[in-house]
PDB file of C-alpha atoms in Angstrom:
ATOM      1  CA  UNK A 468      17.670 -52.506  62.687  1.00  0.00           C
ATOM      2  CA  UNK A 469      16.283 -54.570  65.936  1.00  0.00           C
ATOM      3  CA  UNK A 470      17.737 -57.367  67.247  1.00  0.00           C
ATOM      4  CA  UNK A 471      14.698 -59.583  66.613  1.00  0.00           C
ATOM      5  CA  UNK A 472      15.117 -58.349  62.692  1.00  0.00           C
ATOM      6  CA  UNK A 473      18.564 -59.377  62.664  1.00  0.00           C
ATOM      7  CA  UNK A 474      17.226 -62.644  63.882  1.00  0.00           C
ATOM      8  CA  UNK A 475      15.096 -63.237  61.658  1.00  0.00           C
ATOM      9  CA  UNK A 476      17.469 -62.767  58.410  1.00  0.00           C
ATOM     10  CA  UNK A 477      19.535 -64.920  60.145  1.00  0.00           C
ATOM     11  CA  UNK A 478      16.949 -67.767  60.740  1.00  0.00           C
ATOM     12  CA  UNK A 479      15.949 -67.116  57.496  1.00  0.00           C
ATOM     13  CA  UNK A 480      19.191 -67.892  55.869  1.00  0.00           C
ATOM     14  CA  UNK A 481      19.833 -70.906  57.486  1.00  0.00           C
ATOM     15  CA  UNK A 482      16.509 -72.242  56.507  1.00  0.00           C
ATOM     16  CA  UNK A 483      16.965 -71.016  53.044  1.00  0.00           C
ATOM     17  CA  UNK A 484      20.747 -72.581  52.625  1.00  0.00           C
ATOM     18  CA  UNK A 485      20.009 -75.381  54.175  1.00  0.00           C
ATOM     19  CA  UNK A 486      16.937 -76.445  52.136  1.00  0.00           C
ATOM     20  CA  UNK A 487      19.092 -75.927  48.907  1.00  0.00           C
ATOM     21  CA  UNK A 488      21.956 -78.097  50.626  1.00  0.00           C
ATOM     22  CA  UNK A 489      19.157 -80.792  51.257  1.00  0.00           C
ATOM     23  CA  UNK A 490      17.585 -80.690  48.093  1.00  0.00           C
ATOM     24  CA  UNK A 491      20.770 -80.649  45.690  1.00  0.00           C
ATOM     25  CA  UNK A 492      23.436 -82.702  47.835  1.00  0.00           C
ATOM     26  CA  UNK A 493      23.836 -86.658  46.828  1.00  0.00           C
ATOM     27  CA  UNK A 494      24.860 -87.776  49.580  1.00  0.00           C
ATOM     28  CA  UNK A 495      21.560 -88.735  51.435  1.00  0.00           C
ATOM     29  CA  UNK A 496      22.884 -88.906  55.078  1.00  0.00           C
ATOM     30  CA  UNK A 497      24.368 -85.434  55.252  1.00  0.00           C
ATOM     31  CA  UNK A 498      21.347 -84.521  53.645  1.00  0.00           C
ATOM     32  CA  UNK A 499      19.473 -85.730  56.269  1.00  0.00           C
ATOM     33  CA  UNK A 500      21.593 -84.479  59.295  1.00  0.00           C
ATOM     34  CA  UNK A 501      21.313 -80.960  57.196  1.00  0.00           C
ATOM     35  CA  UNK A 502      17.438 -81.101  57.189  1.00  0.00           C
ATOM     36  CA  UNK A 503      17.740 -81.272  61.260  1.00  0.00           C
ATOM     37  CA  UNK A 504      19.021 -77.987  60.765  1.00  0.00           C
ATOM     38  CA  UNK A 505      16.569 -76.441  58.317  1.00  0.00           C
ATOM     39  CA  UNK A 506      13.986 -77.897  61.283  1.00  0.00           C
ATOM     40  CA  UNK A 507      15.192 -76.189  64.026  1.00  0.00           C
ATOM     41  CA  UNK A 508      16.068 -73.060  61.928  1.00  0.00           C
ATOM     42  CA  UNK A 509      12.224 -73.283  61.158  1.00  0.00           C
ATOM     43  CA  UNK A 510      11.445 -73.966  64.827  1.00  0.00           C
ATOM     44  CA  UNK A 511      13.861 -70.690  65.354  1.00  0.00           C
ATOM     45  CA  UNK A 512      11.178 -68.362  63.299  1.00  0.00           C
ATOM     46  CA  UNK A 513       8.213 -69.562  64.596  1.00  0.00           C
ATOM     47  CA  UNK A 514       9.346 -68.685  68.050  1.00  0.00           C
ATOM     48  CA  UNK A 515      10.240 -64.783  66.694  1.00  0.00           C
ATOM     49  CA  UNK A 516       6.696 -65.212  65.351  1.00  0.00           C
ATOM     50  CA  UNK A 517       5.296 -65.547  68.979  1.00  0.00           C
ATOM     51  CA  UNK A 518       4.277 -69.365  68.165  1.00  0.00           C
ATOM     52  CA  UNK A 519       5.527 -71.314  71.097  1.00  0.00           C
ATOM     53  CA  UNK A 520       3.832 -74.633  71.108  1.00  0.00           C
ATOM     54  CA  UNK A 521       4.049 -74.147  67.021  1.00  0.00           C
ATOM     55  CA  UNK A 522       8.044 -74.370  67.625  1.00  0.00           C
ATOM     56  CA  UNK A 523       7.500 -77.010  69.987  1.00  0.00           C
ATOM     57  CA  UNK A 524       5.715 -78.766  68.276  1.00  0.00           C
ATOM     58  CA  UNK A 525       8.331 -78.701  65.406  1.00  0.00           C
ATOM     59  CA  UNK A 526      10.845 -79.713  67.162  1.00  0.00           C
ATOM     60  CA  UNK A 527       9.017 -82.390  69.196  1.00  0.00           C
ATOM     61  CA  UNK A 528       7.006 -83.968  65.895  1.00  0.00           C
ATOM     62  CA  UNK A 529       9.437 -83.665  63.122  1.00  0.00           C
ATOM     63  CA  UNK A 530      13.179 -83.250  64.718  1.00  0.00           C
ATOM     64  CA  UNK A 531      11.718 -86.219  67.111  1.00  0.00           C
ATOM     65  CA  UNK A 532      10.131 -88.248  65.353  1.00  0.00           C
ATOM     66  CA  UNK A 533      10.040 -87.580  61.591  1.00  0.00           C
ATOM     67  CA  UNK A 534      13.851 -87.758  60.898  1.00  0.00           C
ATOM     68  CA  UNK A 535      14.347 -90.398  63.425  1.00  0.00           C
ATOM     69  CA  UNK A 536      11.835 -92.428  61.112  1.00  0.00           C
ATOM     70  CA  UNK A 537      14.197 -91.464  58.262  1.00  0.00           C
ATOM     71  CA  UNK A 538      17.449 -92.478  60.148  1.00  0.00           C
ATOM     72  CA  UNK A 539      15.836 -95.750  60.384  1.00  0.00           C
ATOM     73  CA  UNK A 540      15.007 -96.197  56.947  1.00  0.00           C
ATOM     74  CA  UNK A 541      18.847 -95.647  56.628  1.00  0.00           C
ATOM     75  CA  UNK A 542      19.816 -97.828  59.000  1.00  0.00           C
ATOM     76  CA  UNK A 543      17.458-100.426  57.330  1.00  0.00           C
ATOM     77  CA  UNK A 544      18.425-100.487  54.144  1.00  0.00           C
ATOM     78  CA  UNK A 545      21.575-101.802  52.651  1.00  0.00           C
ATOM     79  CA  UNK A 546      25.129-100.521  51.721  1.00  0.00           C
ATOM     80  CA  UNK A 547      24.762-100.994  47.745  1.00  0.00           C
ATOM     81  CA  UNK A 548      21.194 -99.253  48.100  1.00  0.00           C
ATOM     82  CA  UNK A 549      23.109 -96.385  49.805  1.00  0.00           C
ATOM     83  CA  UNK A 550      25.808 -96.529  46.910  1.00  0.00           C
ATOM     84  CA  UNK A 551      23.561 -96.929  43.993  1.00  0.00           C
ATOM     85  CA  UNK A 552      21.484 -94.340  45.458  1.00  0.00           C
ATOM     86  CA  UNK A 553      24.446 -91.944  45.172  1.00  0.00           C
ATOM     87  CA  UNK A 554      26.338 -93.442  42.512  1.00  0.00           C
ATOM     88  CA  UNK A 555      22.868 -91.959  39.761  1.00  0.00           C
ATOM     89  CA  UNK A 556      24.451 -90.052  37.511  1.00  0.00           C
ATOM     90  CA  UNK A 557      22.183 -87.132  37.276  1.00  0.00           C
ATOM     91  CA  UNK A 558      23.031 -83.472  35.025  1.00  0.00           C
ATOM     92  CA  UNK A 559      20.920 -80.694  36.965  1.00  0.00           C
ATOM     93  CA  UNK A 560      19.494 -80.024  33.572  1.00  0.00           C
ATOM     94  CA  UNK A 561      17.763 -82.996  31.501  1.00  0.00           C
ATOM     95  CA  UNK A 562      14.538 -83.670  29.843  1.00  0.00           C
ATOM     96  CA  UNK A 563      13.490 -85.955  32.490  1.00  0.00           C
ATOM     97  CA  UNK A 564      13.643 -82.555  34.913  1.00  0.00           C
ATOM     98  CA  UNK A 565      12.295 -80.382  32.637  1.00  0.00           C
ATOM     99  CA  UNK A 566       8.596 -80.895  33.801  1.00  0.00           C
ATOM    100  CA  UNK A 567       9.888 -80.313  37.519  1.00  0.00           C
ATOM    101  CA  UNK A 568      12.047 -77.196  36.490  1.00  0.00           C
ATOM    102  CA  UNK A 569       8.881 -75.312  34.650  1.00  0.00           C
ATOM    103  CA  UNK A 570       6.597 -76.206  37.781  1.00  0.00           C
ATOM    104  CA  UNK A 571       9.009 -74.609  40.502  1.00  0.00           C
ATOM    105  CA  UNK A 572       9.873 -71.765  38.090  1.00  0.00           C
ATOM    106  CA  UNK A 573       5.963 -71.328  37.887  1.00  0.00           C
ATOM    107  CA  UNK A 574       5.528 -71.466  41.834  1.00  0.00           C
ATOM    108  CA  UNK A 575       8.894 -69.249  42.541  1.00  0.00           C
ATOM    109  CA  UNK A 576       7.193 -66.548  40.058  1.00  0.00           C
ATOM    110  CA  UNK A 577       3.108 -66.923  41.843  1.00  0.00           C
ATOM    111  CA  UNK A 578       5.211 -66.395  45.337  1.00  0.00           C
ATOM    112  CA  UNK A 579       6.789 -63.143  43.778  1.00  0.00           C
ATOM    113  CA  UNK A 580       3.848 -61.471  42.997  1.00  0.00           C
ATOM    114  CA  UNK A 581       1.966 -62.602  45.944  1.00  0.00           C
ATOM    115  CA  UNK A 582       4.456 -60.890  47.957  1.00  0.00           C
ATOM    116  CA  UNK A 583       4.978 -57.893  44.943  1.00  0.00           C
ATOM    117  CA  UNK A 584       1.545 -57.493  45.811  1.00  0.00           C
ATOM    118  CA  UNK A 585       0.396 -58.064  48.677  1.00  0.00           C
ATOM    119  CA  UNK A 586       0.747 -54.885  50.999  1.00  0.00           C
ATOM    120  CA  UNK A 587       0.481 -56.293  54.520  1.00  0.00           C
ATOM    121  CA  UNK A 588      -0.132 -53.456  56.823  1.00  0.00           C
ATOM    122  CA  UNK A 589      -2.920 -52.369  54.820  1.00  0.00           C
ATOM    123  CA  UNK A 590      -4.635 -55.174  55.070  1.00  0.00           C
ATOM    124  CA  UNK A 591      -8.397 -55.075  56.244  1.00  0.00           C
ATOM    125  CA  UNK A 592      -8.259 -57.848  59.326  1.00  0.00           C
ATOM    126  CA  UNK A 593      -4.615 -56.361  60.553  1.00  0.00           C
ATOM    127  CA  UNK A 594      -6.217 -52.969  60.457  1.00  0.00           C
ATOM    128  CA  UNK A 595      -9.217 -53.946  62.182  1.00  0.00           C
ATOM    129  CA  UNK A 596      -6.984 -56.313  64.800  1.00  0.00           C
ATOM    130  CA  UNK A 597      -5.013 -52.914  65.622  1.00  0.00           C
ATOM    131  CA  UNK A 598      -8.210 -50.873  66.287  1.00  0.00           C
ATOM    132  CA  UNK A 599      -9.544 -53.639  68.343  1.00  0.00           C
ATOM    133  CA  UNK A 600      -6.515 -53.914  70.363  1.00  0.00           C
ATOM    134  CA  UNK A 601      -7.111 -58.264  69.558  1.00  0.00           C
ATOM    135  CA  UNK A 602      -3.063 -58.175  68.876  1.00  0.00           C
ATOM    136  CA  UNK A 603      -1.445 -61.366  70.221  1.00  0.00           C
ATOM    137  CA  UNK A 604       1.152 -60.278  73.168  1.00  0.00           C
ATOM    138  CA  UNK A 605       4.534 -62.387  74.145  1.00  0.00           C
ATOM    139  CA  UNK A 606       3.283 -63.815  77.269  1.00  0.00           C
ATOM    140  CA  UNK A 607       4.552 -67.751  78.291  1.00  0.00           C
ATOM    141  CA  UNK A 608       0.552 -68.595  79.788  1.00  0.00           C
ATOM    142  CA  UNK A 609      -0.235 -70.825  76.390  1.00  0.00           C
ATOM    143  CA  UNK A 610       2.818 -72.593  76.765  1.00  0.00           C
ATOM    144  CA  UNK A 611       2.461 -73.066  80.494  1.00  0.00           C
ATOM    145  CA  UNK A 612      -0.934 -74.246  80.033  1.00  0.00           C
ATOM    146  CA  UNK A 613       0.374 -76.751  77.491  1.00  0.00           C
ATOM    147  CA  UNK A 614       3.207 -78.055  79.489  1.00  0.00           C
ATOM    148  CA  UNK A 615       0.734 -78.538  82.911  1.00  0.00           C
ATOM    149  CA  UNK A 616      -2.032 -80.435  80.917  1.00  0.00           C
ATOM    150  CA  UNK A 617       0.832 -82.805  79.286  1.00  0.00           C
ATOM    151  CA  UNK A 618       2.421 -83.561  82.674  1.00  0.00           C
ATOM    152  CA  UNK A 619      -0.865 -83.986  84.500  1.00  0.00           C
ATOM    153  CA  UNK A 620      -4.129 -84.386  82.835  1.00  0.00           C
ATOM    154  CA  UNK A 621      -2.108 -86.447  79.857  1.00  0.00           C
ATOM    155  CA  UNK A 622       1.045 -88.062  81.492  1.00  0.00           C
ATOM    156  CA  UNK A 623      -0.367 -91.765  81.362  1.00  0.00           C
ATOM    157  CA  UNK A 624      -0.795 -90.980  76.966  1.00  0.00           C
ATOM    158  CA  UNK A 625       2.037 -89.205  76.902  1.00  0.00           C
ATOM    159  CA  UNK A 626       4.306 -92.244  78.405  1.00  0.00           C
ATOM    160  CA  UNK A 627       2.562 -94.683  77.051  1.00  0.00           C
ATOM    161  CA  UNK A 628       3.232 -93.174  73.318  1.00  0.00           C
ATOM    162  CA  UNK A 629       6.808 -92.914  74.588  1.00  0.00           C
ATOM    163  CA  UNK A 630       7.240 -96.447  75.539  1.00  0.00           C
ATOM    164  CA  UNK A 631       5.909 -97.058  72.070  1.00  0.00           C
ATOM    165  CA  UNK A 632       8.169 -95.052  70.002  1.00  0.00           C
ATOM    166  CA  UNK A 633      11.237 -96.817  72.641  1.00  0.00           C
ATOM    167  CA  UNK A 634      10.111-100.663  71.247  1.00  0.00           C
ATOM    168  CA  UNK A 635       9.858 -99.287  68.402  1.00  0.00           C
ATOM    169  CA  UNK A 636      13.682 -97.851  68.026  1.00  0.00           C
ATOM    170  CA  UNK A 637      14.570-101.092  69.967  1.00  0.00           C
ATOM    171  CA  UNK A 638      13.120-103.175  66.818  1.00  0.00           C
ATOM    172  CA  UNK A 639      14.786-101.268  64.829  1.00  0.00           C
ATOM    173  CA  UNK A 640      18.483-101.612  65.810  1.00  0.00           C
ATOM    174  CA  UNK A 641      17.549-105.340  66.216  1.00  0.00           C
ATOM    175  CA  UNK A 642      16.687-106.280  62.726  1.00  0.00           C
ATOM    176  CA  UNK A 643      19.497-103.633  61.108  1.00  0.00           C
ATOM    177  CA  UNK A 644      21.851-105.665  63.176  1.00  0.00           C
ATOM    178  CA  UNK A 645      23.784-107.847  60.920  1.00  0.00           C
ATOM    179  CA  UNK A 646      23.545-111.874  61.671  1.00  0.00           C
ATOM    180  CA  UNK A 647      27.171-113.904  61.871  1.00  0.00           C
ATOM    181  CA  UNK A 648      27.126-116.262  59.232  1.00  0.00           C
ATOM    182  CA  UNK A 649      28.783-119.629  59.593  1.00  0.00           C
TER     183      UNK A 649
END
């Protein structure tokens, strides 16, 4: 067993456990400091999958700016919506679920015999990638590429977006900031 196979069970826990913490724990802000690590587990696997700017983009996009978003929609709203949130009283099996329960069992059981099924290194396009020698090889000049056009070419977008997203967090401690009364 390689090293990058070993890696790659182990990302693929993390993700795994993680996503059932997130979706069956009630209390939403562990839940949500969880899903960073689900994220970055994710942004783990796409680097083993020789997708750079796919894991930088993960991490940039949704660890930056997607559960930031969602840490202000905590900080936003109330104590008592926090509490009532995780005071629901909810059995993991109910009618109300029931709908939601058949619909995962359905998907969980199509993903099991796509992957029963599918045999991937028999596949016509792999083949034919082999035999063309059009196999994608580890090499950092994508990245680099990436990295020079953002700091050159794009700097004046790239700061300006940043300066937006700063007013923006800014805003948002101001009006989650509790006003003295009398």
């Amino acid at each position: 067993m390689t090293l990058v196979r070993v890696l790659f069970y182990l990302m693929s826990f993390i993700v795994l456990a993680s996503a059932v913490f997130v979706a069956s724990t009630r209390n939403l802000v562990r839940s949500v400091f969880i899903f960073f690590i689900t994220l970055f587990a994710l942004a783990g696997l796409y680097v083993l999958a020789l997708a750079d700017f796919v894991a930088i983009t993960q991490i940039v996009i949704y660890v930056g700016g997607i559960l930031v978003l969602i840490l202000f929609a905590f900080m936003l709203s109330g104590k008592e919506t926090l509490n009532t949130l995780q005071q629901h009283n909810s059995k993991l099996l109910s009618i109300g679920k029931l709908p939601a329960l058949l619909l995962a069992g359905l998907f969980l059981i199509v993903m099991l015999n796509i992957v029963w099924k599918a045999d991937a290194d028999n596949l016509p396009w792999i083949k034919q990638a082999i035999a063309t020698n059009a196999v994608i090889t580890p090499n950092a000049l994508v990245t680099d590429n990436i990295g020079i056009n953002l700091m050159t070419r794009y700097l004046l977008p790239f700061e300006a977006v940043s300066i937006l997203l700063m007013i923006a967090l800014v805003g948002a401690a101001h009006l989650s900031r509790k006003e003295a009364t009398g």
